CSV table of C-alpha atoms in Angstrom, one decimal:
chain,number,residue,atom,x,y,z
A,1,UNK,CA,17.5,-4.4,-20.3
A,2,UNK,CA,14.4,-3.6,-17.8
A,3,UNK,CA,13.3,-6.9,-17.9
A,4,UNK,CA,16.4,-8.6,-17.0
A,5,UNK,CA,17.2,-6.3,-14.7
A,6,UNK,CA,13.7,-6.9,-13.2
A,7,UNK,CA,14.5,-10.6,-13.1
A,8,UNK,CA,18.0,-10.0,-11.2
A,9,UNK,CA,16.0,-8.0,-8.6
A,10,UNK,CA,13.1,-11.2,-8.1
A,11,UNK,CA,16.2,-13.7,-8.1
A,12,UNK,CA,18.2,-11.9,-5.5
A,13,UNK,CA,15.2,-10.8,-3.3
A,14,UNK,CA,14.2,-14.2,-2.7
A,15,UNK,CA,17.9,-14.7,-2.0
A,16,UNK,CA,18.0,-12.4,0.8
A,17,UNK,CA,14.0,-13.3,1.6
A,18,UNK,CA,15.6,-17.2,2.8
A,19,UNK,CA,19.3,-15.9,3.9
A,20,UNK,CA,16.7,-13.7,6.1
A,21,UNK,CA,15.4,-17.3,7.9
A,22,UNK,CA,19.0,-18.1,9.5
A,23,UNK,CA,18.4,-15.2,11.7
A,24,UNK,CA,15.6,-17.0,13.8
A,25,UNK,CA,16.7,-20.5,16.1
A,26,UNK,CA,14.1,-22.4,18.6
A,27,UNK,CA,14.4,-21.9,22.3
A,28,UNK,CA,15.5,-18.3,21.4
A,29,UNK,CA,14.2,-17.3,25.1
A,30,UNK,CA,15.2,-20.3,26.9
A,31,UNK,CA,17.7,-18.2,29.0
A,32,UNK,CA,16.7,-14.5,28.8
A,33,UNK,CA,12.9,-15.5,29.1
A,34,UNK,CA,12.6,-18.9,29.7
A,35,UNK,CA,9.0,-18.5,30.5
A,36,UNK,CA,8.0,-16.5,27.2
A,37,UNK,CA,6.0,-19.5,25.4
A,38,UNK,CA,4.3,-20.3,28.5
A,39,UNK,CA,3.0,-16.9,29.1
A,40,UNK,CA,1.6,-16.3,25.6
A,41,UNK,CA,-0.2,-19.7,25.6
A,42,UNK,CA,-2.0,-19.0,28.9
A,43,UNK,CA,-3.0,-15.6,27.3
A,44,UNK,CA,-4.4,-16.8,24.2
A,45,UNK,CA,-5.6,-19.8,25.8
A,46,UNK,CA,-7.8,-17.6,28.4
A,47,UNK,CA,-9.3,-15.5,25.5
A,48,UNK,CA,-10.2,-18.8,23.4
A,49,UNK,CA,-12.0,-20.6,26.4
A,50,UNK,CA,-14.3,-17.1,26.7
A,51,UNK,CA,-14.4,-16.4,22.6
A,52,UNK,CA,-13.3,-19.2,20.3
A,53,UNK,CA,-13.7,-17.2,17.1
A,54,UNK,CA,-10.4,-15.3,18.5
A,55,UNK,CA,-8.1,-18.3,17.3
A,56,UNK,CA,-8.8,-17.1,13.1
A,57,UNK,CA,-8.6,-13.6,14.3
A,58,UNK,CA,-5.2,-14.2,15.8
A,59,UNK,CA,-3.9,-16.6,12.8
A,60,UNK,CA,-5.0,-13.7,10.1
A,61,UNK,CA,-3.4,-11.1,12.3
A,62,UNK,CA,-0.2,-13.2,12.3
A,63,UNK,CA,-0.8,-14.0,8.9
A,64,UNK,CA,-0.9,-10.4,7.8
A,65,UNK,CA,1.6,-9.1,9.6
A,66,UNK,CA,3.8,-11.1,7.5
A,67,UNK,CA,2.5,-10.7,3.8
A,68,UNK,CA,3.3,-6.5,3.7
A,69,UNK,CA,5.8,-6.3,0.6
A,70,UNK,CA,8.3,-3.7,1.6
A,71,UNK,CA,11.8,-2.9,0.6
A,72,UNK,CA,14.3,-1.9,2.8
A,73,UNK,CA,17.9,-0.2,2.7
A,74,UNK,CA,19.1,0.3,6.1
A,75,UNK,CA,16.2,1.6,7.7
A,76,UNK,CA,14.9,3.6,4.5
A,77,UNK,CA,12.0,2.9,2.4
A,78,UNK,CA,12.0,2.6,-1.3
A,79,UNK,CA,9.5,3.4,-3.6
A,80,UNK,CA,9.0,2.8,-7.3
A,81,UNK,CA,9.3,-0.2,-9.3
A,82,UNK,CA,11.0,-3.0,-9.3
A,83,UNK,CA,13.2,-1.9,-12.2
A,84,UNK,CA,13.7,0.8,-10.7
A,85,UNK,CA,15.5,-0.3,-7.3
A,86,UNK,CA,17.2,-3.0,-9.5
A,87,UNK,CA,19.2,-0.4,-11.5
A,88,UNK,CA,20.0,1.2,-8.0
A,89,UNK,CA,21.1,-2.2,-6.6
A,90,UNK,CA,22.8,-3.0,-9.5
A,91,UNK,CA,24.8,0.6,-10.0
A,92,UNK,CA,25.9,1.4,-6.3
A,93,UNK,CA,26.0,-2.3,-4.6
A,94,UNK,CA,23.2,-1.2,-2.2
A,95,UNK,CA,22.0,-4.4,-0.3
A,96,UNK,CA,18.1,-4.6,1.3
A,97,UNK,CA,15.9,-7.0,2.2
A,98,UNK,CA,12.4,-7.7,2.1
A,99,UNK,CA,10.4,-7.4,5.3
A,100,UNK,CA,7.6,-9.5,6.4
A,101,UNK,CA,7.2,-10.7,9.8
A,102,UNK,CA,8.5,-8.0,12.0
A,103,UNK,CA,5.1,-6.6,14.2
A,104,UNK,CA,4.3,-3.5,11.7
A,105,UNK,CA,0.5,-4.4,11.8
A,106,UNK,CA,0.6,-3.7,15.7
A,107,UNK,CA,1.1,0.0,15.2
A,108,UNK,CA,-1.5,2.1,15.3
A,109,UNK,CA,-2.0,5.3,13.8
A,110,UNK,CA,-4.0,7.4,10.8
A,111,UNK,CA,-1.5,6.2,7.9
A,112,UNK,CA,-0.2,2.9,9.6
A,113,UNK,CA,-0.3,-0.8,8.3
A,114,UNK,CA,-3.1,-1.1,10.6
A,115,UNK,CA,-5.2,1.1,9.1
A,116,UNK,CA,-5.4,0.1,5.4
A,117,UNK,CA,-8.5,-1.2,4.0
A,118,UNK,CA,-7.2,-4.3,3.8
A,119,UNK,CA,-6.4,-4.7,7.4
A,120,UNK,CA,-10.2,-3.4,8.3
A,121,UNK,CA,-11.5,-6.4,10.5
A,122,UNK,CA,-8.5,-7.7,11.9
A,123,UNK,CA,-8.8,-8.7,15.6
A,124,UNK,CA,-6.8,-9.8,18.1
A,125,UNK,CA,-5.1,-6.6,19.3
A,126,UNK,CA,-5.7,-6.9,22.8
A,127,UNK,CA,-4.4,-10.3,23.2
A,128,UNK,CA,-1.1,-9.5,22.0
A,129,UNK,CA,-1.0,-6.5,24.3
A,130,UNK,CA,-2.0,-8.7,27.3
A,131,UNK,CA,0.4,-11.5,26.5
A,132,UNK,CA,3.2,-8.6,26.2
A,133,UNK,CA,2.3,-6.5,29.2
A,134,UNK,CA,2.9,-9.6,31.0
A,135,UNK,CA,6.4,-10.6,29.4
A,136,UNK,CA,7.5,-7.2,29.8
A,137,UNK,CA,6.7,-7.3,34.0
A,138,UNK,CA,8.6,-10.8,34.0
A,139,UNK,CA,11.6,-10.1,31.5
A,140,UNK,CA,11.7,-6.6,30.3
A,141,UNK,CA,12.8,-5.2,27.0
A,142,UNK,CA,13.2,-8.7,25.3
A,143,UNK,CA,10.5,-10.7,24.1
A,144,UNK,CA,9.2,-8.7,20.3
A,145,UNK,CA,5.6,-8.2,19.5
A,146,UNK,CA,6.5,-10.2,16.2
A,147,UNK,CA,7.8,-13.3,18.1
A,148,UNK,CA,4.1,-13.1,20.2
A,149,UNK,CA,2.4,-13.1,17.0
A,150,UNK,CA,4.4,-15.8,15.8
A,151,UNK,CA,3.7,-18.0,18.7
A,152,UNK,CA,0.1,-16.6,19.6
A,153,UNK,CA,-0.8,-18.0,15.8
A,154,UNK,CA,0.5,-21.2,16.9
A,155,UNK,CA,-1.5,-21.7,20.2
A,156,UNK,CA,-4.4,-20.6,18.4
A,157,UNK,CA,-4.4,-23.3,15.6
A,158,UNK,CA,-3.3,-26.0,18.6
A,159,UNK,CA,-5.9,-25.0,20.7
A,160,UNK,CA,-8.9,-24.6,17.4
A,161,UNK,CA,-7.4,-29.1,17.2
A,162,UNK,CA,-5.3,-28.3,15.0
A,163,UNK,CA,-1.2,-28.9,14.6
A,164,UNK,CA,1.5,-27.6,17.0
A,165,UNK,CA,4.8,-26.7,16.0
A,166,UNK,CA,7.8,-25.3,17.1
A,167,UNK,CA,8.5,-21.5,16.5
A,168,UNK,CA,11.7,-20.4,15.7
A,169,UNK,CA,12.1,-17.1,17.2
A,170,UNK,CA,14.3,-14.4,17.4
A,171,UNK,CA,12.1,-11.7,15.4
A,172,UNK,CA,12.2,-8.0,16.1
A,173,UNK,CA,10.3,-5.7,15.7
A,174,UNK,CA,10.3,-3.3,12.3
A,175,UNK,CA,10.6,0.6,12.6
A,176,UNK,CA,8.1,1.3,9.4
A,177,UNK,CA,4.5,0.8,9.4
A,178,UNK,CA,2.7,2.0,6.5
A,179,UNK,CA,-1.0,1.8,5.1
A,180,UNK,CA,0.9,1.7,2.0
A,181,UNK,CA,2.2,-2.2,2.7
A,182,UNK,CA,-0.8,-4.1,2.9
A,183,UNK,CA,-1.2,-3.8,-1.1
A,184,UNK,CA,0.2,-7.1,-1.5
A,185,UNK,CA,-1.5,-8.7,1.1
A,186,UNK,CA,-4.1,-11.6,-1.2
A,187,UNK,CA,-7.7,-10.5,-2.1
A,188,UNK,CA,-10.7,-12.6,-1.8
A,189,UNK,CA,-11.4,-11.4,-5.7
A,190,UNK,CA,-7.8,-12.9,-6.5
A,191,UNK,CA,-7.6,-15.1,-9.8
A,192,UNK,CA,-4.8,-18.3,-9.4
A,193,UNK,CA,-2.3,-16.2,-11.2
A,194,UNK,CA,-2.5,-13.1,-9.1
A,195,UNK,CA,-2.7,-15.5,-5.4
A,196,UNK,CA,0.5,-17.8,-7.1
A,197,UNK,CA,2.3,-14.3,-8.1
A,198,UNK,CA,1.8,-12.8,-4.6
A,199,UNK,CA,2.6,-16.3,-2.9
A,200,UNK,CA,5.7,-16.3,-4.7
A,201,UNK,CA,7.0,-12.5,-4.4
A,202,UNK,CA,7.4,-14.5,-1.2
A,203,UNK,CA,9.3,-17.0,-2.0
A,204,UNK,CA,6.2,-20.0,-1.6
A,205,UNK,CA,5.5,-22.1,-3.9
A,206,UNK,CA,1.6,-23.4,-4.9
A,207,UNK,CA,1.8,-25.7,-2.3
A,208,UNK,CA,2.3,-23.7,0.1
A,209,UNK,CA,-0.2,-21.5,-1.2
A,210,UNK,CA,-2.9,-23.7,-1.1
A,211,UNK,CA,-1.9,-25.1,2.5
A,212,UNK,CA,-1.5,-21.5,4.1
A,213,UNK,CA,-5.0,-21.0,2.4
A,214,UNK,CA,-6.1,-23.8,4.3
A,215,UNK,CA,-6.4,-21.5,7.4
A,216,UNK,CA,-9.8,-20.5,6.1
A,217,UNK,CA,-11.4,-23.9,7.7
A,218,UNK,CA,-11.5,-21.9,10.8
A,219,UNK,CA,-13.3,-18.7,11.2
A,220,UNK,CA,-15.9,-15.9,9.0
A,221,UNK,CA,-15.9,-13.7,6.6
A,222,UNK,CA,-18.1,-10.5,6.1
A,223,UNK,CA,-21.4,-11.2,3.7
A,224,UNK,CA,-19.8,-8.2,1.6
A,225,UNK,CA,-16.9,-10.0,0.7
A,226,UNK,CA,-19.7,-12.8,-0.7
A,227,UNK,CA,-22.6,-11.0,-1.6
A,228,UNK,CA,-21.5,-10.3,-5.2
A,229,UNK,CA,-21.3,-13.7,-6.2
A,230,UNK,CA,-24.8,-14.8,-5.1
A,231,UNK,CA,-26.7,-12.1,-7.2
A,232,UNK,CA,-25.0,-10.1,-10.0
A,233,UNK,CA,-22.0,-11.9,-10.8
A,234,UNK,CA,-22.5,-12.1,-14.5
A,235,UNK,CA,-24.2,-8.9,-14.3
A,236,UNK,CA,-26.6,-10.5,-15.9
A,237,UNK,CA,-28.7,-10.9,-12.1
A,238,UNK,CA,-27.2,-14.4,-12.5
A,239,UNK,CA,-24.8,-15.5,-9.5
A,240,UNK,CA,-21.2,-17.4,-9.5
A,241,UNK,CA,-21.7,-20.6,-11.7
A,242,UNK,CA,-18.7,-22.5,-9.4
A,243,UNK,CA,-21.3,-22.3,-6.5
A,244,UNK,CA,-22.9,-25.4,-5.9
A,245,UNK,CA,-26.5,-24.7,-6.1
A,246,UNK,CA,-27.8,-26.1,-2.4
A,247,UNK,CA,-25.1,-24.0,-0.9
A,248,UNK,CA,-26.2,-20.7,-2.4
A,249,UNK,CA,-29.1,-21.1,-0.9
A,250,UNK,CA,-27.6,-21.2,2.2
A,251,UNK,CA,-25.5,-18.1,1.4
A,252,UNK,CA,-28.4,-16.3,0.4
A,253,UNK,CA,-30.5,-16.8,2.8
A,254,UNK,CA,-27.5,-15.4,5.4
A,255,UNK,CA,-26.4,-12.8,3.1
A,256,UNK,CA,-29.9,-11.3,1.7
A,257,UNK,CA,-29.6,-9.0,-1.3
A,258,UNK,CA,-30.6,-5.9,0.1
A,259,UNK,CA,-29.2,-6.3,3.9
A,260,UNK,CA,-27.1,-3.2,4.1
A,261,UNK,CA,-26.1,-4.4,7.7
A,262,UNK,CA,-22.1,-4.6,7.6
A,263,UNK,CA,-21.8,-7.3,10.4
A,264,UNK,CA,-23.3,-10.1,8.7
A,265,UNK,CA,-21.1,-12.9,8.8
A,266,UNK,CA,-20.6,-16.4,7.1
A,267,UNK,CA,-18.0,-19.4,8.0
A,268,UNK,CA,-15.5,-19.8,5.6
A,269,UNK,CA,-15.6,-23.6,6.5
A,270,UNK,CA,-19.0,-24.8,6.1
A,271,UNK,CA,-20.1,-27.4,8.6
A,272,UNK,CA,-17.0,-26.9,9.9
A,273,UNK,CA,-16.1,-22.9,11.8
A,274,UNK,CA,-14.2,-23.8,15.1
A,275,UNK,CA,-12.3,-26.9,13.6
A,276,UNK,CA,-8.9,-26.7,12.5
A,277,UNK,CA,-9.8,-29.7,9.8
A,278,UNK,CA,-9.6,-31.0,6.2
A,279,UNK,CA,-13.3,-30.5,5.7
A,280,UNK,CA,-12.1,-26.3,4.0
A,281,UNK,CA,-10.7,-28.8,0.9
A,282,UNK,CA,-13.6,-31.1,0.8
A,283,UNK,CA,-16.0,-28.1,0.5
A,284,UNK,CA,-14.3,-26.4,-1.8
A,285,UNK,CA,-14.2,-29.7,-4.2
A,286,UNK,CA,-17.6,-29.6,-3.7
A,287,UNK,CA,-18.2,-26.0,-4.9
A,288,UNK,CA,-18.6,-25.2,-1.1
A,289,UNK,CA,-16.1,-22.6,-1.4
A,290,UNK,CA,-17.1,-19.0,0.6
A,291,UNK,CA,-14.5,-16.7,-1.1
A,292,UNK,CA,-14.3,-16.7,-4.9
A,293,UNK,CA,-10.6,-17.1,-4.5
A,294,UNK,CA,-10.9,-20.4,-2.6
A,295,UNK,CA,-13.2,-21.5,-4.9
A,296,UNK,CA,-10.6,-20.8,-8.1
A,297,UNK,CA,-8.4,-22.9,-6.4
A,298,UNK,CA,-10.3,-25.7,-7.9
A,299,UNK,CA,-10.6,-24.1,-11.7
A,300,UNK,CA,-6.3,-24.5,-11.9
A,301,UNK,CA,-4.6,-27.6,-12.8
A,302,UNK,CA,-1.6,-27.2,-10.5
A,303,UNK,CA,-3.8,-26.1,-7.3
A,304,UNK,CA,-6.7,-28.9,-8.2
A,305,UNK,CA,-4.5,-31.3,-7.5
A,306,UNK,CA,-3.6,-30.5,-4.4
A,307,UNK,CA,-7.1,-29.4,-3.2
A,308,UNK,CA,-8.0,-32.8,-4.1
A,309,UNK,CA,-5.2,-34.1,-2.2
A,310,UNK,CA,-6.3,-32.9,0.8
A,311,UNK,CA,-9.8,-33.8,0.1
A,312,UNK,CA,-9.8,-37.3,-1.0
A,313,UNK,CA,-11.5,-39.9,1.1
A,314,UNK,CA,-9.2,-41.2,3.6
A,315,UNK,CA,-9.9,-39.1,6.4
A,316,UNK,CA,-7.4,-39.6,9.0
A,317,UNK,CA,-4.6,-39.7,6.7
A,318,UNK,CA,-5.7,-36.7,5.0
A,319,UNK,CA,-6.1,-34.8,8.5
A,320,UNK,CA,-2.4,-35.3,9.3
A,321,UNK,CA,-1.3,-34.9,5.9
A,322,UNK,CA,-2.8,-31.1,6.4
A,323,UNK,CA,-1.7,-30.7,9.9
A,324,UNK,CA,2.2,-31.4,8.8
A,325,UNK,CA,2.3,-29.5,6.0
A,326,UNK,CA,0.3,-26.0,7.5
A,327,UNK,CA,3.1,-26.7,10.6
A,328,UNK,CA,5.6,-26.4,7.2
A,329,UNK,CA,4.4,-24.0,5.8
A,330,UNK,CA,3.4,-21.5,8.8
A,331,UNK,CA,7.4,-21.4,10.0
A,332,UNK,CA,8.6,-20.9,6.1
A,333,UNK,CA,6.0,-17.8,6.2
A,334,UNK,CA,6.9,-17.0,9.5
A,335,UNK,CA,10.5,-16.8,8.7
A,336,UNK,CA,10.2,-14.8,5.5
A,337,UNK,CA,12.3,-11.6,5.5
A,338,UNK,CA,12.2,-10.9,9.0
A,339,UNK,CA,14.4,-8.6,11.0
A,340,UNK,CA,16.6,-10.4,13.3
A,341,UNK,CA,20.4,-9.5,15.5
A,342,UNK,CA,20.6,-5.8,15.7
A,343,UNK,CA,17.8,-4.5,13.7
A,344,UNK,CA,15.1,-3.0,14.6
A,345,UNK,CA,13.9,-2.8,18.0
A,346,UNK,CA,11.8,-4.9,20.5
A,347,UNK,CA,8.9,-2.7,21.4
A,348,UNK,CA,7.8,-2.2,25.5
A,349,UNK,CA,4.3,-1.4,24.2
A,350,UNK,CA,3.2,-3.0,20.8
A,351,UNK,CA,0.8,-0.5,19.4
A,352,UNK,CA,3.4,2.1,19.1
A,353,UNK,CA,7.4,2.5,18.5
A,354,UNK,CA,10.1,3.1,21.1
């Protein structure tokens, strides 16, 4: 009886997770804030052109914002599993969603979303606050910090030559931010099963898995995150097999054995950093792959086949093969349980509830 009620709860979850998307409509602000898009791509714009690195900070910020698994029921929190809240949906009728994209990784604070270990490194902050200082001088009280996420991801991928798309907006901002969300949020020590399991708590498929994944062609990761697959992998002092043996040369000799310095960094697209590409799918064919999650993506049938779509030969065709389906993907993420109408609240100040 656990397990089935389990099922119901996964079957109607991602039934409210899409209902959740008819919430959000383009040229949401084109009468209260007809200006809102405008402003946020001159502020992201004017931190790329002084740091380009800032465009992955702001995708993964975006990015993580949305992947927090948490359950609502008007405004309370449930905890337990998910048998648990089945049998209490199932008994008294209770209806709740799941929440994603709604601003809870803005918040700061000791026990907030922001603060989890799997948030440490995220970047971005101040351009969110910039872009919203300045909507709230021009149009006060109605732009969220989740819709300037949304769109500040966008402008950074257009601006790293990558896609453009249009946002549908209308997000506002969630009342809950805890440390407590981000356990859901993908690991860079993820097997296939565990990424496609998480991927599709969310309602996304492989394909969208290994697209959205795709975001790694811009930007770095810490050596930490690396260094245990160059040296003692097998814990036998051998490193990961999957690594093609010229390019852990490279990683070695960037991520020594005994450097205890935490800032190290590597690109998670070789050859390729600042370049919203194809190249990410090419290198991880090529056992290229930085993160041993990226690099499983090639060890699965289902996600092989993809990866190898993306990095076949045909190199224009494959670059705006990519570029469509990220722009898919990114607004079926983006739209994924988010808090719309009369919920929640739209924030003045970003970092902190009203």
């Amino acid at each position: 009886m656990i397990a089935a009620l389990t099922v119901s709860f996964v079957i109607l979850l991602r039934e409210v997770s899409v209902q959740a998307q008819g919430g959000l409509q383009r040229g949401f602000y084109s009468s209260t804030c007809p200006r809102a898009e405008a402003i946020v791509r001159s502020t992201v714009e004017k931190y790329f052109n002084s740091d380009s690195t800032m465009a992955a900070g702001l995708l993964r910020l975006h990015f993580h914002d949305c992947f927090v698994q948490r359950l609502t029921c008007s405004q309370a929190i449930w905890h337990g599993t998910a048998a648990f809240v089945a049998v209490h949906l199932l008994i008294r009728g209770i209806l709740f969603a799941l929440k994603g994209c709604d601003g809870s990784v803005l918040i700061s604070g000791a026990s907030a979303e922001r603060s989890a270990v799997q948030n440490l490194g995220l970047r971005g902050f101040e351009v969110v606050d910039d872009a919203k200082s300045q909507l709230e001088a021009t149009c006060p009280g109605v732009v969220s910090c989740a819709d300037v996420l949304a769109l500040a991801a966008r402008d950074a991928v257009d601006l790293s030559d990558g896609p453009s798309w249009s946002v549908p907006l209308g997000r506002r901002d969630g009342l809950v931010s805890s440390a407590s969300d981000a356990t859901s949020l993908p690991s860079p020590t993820d097997s296939v099963a565990v990424q496609r399991q998480k991927f599709a708590d969310k309602g996304l498929t492989d394909h969208d898995l290994v697209t959205l994944v795709g975001a790694h062609t811009i930007g770095q990761t810490a050596c930490v995150f690396v260094r245990y697959r160059l040296y003692n992998f097998t814990a036998t002092g051998n490193a990961d097999p999957t690594i093609n043996q010229a390019f852990l040369g490279q990683l070695q000799a960037i991520c020594p054995h005994d450097d205890g310095d935490f800032s190290s960094r590597v690109a998670l697209d070789k050859g390729s950093m600042t370049k919203f590409d194809a190249s990410y799918f090419k290198n991880v064919r090529d056992g290229n792959g930085v993160l041993e999650s990226d690099q499983r993506l090639w060890e699965d049938d289902a996600t092989q086949d993809i990866v190898g779509n993306y990095a076949g030969n045909i190199r224009g065709l494959l670059g705006l093969r990519f570029a469509y389906e990220f722009s898919k993907a990114m607004i079926k993420l983006s739209s994924v349980g988010v808090t719309t109408g009369t919920e929640g609240q739209i924030r003045t100040t970003c970092s902190k509830f009203n």
